mmCIF file of C-alpha atoms and ligand atoms in Angstrom:
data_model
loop_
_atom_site.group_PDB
_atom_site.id
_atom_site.type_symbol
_atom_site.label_atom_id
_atom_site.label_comp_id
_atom_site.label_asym_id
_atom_site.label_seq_id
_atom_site.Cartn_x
_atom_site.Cartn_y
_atom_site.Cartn_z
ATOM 1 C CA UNK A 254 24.815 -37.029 -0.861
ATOM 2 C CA UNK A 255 22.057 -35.782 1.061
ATOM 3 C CA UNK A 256 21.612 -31.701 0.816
ATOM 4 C CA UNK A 257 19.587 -30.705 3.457
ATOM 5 C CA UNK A 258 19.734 -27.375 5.505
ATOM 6 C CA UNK A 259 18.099 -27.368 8.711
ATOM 7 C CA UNK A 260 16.923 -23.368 8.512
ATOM 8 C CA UNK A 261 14.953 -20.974 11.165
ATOM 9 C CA UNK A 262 13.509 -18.154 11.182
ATOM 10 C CA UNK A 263 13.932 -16.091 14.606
ATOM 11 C CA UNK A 264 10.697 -13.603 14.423
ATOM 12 C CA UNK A 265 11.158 -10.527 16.808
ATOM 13 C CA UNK A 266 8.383 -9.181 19.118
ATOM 14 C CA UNK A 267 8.492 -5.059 19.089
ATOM 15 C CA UNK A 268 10.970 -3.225 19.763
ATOM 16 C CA UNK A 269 10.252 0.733 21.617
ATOM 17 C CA UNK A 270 11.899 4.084 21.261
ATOM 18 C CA UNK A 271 12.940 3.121 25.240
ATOM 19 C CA UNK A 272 14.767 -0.164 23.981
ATOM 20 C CA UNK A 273 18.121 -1.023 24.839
ATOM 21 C CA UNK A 274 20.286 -2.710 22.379
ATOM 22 C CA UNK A 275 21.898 -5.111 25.282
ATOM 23 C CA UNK A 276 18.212 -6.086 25.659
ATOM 24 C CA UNK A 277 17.648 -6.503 22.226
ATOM 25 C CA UNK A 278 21.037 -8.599 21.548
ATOM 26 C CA UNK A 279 19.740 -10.701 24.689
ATOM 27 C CA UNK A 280 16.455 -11.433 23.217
ATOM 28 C CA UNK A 281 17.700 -12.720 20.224
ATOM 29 C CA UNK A 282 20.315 -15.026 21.868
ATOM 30 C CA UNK A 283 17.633 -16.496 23.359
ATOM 31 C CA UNK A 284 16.543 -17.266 19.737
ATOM 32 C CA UNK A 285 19.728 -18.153 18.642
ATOM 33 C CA UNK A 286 19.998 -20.937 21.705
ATOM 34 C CA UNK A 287 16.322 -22.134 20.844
ATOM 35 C CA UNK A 288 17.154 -22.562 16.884
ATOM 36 C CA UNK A 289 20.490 -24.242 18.036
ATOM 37 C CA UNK A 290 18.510 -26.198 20.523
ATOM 38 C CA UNK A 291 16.451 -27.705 17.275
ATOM 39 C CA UNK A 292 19.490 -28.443 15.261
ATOM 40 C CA UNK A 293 19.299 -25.688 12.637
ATOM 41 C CA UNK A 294 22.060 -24.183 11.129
ATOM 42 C CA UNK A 295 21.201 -20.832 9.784
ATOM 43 C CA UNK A 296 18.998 -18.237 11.488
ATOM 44 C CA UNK A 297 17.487 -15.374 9.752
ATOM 45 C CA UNK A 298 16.642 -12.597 11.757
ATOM 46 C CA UNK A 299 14.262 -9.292 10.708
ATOM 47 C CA UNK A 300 15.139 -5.972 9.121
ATOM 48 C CA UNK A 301 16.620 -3.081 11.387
ATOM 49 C CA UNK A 302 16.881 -6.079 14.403
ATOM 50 C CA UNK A 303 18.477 -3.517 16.860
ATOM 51 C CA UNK A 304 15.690 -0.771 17.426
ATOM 52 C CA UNK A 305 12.253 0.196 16.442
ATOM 53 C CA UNK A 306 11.313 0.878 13.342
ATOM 54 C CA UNK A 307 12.256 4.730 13.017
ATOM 55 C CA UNK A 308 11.746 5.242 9.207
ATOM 56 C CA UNK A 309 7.947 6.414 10.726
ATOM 57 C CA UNK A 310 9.308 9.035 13.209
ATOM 58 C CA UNK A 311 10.862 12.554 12.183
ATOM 59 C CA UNK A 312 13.983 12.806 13.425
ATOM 60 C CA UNK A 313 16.740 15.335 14.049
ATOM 61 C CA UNK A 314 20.369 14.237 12.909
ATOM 62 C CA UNK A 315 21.079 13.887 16.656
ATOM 63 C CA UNK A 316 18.085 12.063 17.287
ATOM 64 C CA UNK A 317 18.544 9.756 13.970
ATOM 65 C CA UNK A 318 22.018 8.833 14.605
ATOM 66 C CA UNK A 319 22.141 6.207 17.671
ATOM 67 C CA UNK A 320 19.495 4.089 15.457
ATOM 68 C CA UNK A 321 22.548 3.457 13.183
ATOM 69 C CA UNK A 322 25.512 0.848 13.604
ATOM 70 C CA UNK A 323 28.707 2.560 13.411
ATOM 71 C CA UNK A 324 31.582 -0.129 13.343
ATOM 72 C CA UNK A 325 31.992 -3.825 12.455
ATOM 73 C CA UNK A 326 29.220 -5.595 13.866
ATOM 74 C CA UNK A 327 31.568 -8.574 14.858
ATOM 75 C CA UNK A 328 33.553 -6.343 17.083
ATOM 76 C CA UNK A 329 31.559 -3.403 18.342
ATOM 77 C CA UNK A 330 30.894 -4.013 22.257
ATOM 78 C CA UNK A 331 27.119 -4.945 21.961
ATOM 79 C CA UNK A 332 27.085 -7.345 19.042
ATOM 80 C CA UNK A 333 30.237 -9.099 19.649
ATOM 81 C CA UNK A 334 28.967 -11.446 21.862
ATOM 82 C CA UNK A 335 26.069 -12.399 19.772
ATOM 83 C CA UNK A 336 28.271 -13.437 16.868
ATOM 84 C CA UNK A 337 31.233 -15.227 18.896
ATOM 85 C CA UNK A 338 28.056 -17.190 20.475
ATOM 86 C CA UNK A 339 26.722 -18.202 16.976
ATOM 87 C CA UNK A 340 30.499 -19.188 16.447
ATOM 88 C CA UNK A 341 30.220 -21.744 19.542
ATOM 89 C CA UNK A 342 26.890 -23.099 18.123
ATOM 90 C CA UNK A 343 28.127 -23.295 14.657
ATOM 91 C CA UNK A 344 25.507 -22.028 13.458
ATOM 92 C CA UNK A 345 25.461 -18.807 10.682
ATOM 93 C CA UNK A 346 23.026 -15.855 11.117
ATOM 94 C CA UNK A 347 21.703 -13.203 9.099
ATOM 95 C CA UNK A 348 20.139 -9.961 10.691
ATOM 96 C CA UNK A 349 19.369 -6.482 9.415
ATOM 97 C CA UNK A 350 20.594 -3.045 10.916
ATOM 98 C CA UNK A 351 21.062 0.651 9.779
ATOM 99 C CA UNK A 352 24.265 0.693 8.478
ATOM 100 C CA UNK A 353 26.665 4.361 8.654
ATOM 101 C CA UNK A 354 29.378 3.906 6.693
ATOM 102 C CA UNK A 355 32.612 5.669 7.192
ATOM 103 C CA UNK A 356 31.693 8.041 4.746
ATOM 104 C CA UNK A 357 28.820 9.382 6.432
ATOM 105 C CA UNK A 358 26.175 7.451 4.241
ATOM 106 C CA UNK A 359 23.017 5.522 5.789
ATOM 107 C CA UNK A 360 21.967 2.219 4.258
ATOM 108 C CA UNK A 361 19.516 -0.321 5.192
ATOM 109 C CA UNK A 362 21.719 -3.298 5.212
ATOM 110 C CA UNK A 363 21.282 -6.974 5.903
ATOM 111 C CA UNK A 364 24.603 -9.313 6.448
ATOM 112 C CA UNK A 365 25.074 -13.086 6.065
ATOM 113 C CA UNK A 366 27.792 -14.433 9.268
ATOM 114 C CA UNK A 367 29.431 -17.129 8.918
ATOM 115 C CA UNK A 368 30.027 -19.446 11.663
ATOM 116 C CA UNK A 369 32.767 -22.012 10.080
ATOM 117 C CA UNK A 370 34.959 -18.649 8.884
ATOM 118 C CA UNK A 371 33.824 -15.961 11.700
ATOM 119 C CA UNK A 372 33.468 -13.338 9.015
ATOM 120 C CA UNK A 373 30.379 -11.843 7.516
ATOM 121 C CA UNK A 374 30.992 -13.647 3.657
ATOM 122 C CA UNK A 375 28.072 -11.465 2.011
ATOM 123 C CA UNK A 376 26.249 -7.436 2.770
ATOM 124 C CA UNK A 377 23.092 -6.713 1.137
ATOM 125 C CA UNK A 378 22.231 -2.960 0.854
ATOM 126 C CA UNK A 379 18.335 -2.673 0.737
ATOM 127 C CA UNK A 380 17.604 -1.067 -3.077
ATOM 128 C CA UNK A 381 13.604 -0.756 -2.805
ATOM 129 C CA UNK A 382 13.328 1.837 -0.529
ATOM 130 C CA UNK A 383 8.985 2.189 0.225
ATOM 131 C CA UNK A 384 7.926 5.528 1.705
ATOM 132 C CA UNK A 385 8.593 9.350 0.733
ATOM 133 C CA UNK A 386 11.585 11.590 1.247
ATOM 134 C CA UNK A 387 9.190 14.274 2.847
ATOM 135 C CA UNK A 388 7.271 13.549 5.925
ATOM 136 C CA UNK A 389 3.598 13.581 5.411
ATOM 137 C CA UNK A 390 1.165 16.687 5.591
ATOM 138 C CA UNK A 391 -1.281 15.700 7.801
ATOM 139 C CA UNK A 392 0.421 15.363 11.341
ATOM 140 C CA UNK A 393 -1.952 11.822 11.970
ATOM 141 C CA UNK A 394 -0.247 10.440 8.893
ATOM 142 C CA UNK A 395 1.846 7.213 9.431
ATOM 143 C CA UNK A 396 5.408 8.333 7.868
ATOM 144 C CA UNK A 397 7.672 5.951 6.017
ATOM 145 C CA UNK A 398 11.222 8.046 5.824
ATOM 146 C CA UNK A 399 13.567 5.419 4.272
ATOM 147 C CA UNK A 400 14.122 7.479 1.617
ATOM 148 C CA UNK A 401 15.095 10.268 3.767
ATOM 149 C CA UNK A 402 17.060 7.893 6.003
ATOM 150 C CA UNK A 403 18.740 6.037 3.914
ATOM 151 C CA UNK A 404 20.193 5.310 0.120
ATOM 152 C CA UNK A 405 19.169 2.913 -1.931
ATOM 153 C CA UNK A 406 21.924 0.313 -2.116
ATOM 154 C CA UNK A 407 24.662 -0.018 -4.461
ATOM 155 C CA UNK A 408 25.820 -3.972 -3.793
ATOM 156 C CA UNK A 409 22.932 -5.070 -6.005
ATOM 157 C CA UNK A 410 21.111 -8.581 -5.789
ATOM 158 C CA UNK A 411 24.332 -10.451 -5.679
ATOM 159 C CA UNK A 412 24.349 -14.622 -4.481
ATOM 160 C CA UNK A 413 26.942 -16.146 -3.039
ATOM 161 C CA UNK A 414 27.920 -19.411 -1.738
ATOM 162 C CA UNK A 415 28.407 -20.165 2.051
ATOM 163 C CA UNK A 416 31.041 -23.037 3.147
ATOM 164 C CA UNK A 417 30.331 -26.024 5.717
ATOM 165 C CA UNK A 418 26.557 -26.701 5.517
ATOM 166 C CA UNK A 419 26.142 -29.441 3.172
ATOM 167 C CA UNK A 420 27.822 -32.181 1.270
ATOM 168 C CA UNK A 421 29.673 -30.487 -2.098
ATOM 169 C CA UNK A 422 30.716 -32.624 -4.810
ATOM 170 C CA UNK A 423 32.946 -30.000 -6.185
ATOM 171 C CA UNK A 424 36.034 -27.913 -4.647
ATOM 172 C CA UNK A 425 34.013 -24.109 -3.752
ATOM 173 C CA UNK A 426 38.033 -22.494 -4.610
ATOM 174 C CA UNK A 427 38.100 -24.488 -8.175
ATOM 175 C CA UNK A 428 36.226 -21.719 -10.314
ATOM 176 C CA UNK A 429 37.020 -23.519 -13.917
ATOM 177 C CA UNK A 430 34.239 -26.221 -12.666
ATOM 178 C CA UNK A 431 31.459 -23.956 -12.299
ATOM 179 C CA UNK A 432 28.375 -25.595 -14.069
ATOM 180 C CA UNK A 433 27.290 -23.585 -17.276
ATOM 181 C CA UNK A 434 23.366 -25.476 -17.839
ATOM 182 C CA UNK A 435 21.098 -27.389 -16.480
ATOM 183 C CA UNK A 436 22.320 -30.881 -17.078
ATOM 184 C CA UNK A 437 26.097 -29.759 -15.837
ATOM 185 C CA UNK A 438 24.305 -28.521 -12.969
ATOM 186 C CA UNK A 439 22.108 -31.638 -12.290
ATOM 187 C CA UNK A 440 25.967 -33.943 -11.900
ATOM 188 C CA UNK A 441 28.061 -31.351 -10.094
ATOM 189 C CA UNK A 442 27.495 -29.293 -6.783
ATOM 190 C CA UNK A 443 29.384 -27.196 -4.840
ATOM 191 C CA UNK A 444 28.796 -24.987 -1.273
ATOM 192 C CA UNK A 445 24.837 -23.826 -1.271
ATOM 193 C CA UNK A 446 23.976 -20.362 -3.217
ATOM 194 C CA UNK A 447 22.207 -17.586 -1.229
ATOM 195 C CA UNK A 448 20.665 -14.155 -1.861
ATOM 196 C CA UNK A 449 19.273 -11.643 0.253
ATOM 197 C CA UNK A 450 16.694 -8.920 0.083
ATOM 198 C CA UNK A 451 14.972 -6.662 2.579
ATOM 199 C CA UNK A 452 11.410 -6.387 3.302
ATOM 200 C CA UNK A 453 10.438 -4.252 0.611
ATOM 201 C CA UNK A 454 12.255 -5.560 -2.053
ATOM 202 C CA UNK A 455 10.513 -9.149 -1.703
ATOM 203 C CA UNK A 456 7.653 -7.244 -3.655
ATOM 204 C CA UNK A 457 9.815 -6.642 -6.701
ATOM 205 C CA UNK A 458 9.471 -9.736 -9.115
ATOM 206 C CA UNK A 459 12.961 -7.962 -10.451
ATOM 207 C CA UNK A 460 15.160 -8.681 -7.255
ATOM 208 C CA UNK A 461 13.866 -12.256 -6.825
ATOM 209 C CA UNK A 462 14.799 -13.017 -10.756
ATOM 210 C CA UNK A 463 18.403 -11.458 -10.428
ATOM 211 C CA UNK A 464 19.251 -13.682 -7.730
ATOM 212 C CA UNK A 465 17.817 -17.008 -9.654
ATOM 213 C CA UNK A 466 19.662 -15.586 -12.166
ATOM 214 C CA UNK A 467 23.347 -16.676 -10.583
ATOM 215 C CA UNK A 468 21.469 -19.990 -9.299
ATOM 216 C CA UNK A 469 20.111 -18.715 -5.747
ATOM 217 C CA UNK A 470 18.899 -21.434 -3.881
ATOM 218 C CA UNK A 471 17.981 -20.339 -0.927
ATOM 219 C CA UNK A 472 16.619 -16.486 -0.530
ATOM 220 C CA UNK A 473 16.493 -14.945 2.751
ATOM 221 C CA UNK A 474 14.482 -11.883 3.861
ATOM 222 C CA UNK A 475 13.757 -9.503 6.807
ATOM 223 C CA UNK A 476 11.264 -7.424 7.062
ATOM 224 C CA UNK A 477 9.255 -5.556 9.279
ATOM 225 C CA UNK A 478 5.605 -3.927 7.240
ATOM 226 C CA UNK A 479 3.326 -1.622 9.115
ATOM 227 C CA UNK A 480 -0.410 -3.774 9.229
ATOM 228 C CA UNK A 481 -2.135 0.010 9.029
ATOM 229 C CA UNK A 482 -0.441 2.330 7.007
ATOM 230 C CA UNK A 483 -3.265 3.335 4.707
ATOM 231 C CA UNK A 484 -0.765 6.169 3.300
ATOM 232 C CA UNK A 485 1.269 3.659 1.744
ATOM 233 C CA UNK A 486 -0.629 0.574 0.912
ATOM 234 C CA UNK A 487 -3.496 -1.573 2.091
ATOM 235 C CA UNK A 488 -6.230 0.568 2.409
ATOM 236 C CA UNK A 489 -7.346 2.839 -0.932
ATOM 237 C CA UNK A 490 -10.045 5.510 -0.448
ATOM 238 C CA UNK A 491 -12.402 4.006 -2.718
ATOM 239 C CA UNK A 492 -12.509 1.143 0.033
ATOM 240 C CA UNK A 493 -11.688 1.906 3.650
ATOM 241 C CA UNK A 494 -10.519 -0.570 5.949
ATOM 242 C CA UNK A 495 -10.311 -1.053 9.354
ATOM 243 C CA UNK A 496 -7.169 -1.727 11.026
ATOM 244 C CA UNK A 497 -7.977 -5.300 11.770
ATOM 245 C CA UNK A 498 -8.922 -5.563 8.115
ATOM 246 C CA UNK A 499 -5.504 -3.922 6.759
ATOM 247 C CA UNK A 500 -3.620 -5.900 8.890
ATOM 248 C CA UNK A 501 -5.209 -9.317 7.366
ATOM 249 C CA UNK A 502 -4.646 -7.690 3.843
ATOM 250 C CA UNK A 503 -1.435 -6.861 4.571
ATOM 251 C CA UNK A 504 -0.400 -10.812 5.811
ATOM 252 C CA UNK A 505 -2.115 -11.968 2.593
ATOM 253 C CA UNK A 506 0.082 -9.606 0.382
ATOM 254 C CA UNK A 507 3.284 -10.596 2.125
ATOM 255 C CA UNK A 508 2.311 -14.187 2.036
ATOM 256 C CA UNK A 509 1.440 -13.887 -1.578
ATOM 257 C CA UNK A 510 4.573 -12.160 -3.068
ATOM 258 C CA UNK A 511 7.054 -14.534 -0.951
ATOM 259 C CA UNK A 512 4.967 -17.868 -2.358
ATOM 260 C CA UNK A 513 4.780 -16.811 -5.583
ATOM 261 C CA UNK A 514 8.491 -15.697 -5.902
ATOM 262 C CA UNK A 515 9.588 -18.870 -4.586
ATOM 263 C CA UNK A 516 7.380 -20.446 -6.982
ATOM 264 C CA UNK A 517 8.578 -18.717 -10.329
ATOM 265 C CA UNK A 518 12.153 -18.785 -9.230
ATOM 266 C CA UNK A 519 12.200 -22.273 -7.931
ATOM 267 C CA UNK A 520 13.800 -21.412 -4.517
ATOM 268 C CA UNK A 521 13.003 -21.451 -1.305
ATOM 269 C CA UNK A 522 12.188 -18.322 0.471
ATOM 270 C CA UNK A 523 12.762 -17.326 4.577
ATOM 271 C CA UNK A 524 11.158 -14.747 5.838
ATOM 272 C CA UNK A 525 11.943 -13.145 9.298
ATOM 273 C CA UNK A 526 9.750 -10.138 10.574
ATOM 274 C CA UNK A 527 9.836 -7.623 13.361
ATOM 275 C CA UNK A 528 6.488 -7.980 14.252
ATOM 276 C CA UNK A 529 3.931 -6.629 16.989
ATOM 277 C CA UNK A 530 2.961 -3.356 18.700
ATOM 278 C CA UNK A 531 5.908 -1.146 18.461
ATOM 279 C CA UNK A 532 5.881 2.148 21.204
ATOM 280 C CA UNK A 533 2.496 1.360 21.756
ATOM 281 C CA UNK A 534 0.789 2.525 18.684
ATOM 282 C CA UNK A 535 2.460 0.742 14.981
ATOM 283 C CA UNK A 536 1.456 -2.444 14.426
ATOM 284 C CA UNK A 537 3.692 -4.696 12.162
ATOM 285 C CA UNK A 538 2.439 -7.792 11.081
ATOM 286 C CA UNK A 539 4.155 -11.271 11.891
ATOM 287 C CA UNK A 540 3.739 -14.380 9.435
ATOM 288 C CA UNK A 541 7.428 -15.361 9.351
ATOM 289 C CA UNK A 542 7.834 -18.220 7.187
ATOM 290 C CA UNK A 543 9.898 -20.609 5.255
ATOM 291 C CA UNK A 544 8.851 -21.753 1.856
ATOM 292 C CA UNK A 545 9.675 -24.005 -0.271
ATOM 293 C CA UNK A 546 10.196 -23.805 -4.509
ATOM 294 C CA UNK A 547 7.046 -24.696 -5.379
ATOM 295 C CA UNK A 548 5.272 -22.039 -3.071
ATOM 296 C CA UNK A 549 4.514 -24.089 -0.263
ATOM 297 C CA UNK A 550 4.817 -22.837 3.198
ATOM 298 C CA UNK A 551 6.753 -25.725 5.603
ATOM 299 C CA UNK A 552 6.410 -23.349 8.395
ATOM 300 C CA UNK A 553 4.969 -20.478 10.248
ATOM 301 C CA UNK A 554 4.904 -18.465 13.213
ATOM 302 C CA UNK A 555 1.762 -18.423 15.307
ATOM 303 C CA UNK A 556 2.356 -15.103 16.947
ATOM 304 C CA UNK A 557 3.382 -11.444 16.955
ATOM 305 C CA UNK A 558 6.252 -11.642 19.586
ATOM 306 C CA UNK A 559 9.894 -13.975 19.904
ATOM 307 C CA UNK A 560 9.100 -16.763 17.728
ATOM 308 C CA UNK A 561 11.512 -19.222 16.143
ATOM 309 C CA UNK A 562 10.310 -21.827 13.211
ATOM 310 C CA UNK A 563 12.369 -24.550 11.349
ATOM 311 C CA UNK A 564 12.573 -26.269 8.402
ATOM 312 C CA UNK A 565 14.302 -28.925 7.058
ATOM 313 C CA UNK A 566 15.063 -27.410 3.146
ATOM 314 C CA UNK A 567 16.407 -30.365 0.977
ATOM 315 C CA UNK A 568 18.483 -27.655 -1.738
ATOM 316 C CA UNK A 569 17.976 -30.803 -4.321
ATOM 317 C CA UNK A 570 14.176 -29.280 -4.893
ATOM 318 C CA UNK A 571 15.035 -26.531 -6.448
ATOM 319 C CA UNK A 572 16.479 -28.605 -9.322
ATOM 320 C CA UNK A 573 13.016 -29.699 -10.345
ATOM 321 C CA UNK A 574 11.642 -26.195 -11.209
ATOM 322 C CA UNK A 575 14.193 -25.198 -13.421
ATOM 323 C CA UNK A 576 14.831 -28.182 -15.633
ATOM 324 C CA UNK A 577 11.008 -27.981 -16.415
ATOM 325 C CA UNK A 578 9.151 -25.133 -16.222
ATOM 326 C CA UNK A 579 11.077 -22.398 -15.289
ATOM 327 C CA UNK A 580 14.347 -23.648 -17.006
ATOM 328 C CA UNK A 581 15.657 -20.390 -17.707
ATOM 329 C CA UNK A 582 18.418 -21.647 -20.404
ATOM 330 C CA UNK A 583 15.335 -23.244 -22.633
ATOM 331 C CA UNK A 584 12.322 -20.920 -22.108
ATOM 332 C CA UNK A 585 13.540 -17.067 -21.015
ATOM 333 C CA UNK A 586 13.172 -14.776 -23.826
ATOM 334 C CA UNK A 587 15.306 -11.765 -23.022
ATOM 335 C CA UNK A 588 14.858 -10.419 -26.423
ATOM 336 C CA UNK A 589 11.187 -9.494 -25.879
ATOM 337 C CA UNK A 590 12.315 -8.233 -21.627
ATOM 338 C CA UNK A 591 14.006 -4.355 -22.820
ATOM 339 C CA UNK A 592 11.333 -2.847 -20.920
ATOM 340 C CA UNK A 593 12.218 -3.781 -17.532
ATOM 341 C CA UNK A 594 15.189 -2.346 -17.647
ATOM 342 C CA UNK A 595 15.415 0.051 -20.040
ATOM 343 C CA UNK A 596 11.895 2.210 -18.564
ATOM 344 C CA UNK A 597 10.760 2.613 -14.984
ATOM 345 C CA UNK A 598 7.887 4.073 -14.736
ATOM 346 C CA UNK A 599 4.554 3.269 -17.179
ATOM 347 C CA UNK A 600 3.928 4.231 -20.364
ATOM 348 C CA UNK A 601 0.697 3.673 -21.796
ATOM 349 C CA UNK A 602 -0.206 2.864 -25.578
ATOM 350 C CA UNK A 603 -1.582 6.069 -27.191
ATOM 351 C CA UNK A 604 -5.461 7.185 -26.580
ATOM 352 C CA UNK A 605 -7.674 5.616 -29.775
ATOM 353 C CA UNK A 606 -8.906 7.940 -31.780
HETATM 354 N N1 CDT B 895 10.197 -1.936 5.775
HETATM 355 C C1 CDT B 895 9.508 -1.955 4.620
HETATM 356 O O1 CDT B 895 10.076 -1.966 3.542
HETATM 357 N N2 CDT B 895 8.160 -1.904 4.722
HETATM 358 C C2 CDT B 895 7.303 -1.862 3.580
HETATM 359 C C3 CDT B 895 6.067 -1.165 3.982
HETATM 360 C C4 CDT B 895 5.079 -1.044 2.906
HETATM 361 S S1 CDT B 895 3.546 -0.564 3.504
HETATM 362 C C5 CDT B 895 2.754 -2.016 3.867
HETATM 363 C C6 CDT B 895 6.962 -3.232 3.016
HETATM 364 O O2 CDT B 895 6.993 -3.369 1.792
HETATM 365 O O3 CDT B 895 6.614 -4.150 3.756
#
């Protein structure tokens, strides 16, 4: 039984402070009819899709607020449409958007829709949030307020499987068959197991090993990273760069961190960025991909603006990876890995004397 996901990627061009939403929804319907177009039945679209990245503005509570989604995005009047259109395609989406909750808290959230159920089936709450709490001193610095903006999530790195995309040999609702090691898992398989993070998080060999950790096969990412930010990373000031330098640096880092994940976890990784020159002046790099579990990119974008990619992602290669080398049932050693999560910062051995 052949178990094969036809996935895209659906990289966004900038978005500006004078943006409309409506505009914004209707750019990425275009996307969704161009992925559909190619036969793919997932789409993946960036971090905070809606608007422009405002983590790098300071912003009053009144000024802050219309960034943020309010209600359920499958009802609310400007992102109904998009989602009873991926309904009529059949085809399931993820996207990213500031999320206020009822509650009054601000989370940088990411949602899996699916098309076969109309219902969003999984949230992911971004936990690595980059940046500072405080904006910068220096009134030229490039600010990164997600930490003022938002809280770091509280859903975890949690997979889950999503119904009526491949061939299962085993009933999704019969949870007394769920395979317990490798072998059981090599002869039974049911509905395809996804995880998602958020830009930042992809850096974080932790979130990537949680989500192999309940059998992720597929791990899906928006993002949307500054290509000068020297503030935050790229450029030290032992070794000034210049922008078109950081930028390059900054594709190689992302590039790095997604192929290697996808490498030591055996899955495959989709990456979807907001990329381009947002309100004139931020520059966020593009280099949406899909990878596959041994680290090797199947496909690319080409550009900074609206750009979709596909992939044909056979879920059977993950298998290979972990009933060799990464086998986490033979080879993990959790009894020498108390550091990771009991410390957070570094500690360093005493001086010598
Ligand atoms: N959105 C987000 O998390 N951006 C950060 C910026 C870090 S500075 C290059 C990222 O990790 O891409």
């Amino acid at each position: 039984m052949a178990h094969t996901i036809k996935i895209a990627a659906a990289q966004l061009g900038p978005n500006h402070l004078t943006s409309r939403r409506e505009d914004v929804v209707d750019r990425m319907l275009r996307l969704l009819h161009e992925a559909a177009s190619y036969g793919a039945q997932f789409v993946l679209f960036p971090e905070l899709a809606f608007v422009t990245f405002f983590p790098r503005y300071v912003l009053t509570p009144e000024e802050l607020e219309p960034f943020f989604e309010h209600g359920d995005l499958l009802t609310s009047p400007t992102t109904a449409a998009f989602f009873s259109e991926a309904r009529r395609l059949s085809v399931d989406v993820s996207l990213g958007f500031a999320e206020r909750t009822p509650e009054g808290e601000g989370f940088n959230t990411s949602i899996y829709y699916s098309a076969s159920t109309h219902s969003i089936l999984s949230k992911y709450r971004k936990i690595h949030l980059p940046g500072f709490v405080d904006p910068l001193p220096d009134p030229n610095a490039i600010n990164q307020l997600e930490k003022k903006y938002f809280q770091p999530g509280n859903l975890g790195f949690t997979a889950f499987r999503a119904p009526a995309l491949v061939g299962i040999t085993t009933e999704h609702s019969d949870s007394t068959k769920v395979p317990r090691s490798s072998s059981e898992r090599e002869a039974m398989r049911g509905d395809p197991i996804f995880g998602m993070i958020i830009c930042n998080d992809r850096r974080w060999p932790e979130a990537w090993r949680c989500l192999a950790l309940q059998g992720t096969e597929v791990v899906f990412c928006g993002y949307n990273t500054q290509g000068y930010c020297p503030e935050l990373a790229g450029t030290s000031p032992h070794k000034p760069q210049t922008k078109a330098e950081a930028e390059a640096a900054a594709l190689v880092d992302h590039l790095l961190v997604m192929q290697s994940n996808c490498y030591m976890n055996s899955v495959f990784g989709v990456c979807a960025a907001k990329a381009g020159l947002e309100d004139g002046n931020f520059d966020l790099i593009g280099g949406s991909s899909i990878i596959d579990p041994k680290g090797k990119i199947l496909a690319m974008t080409e550009t900074r603006g609206d750009e979709v990619i596909v992939a044909d992602c056979d879920l059977d290669e993950v298998k290979y990876g972990r009933s060799a080398i990464f086998d986490f049932d033979r080879h993990r050693r959790v009894e020498a890995y108390a550091l990771i999560t009991g410390q957070t910062g570094v500690v360093e051995p005493p001086f010598l004397r």
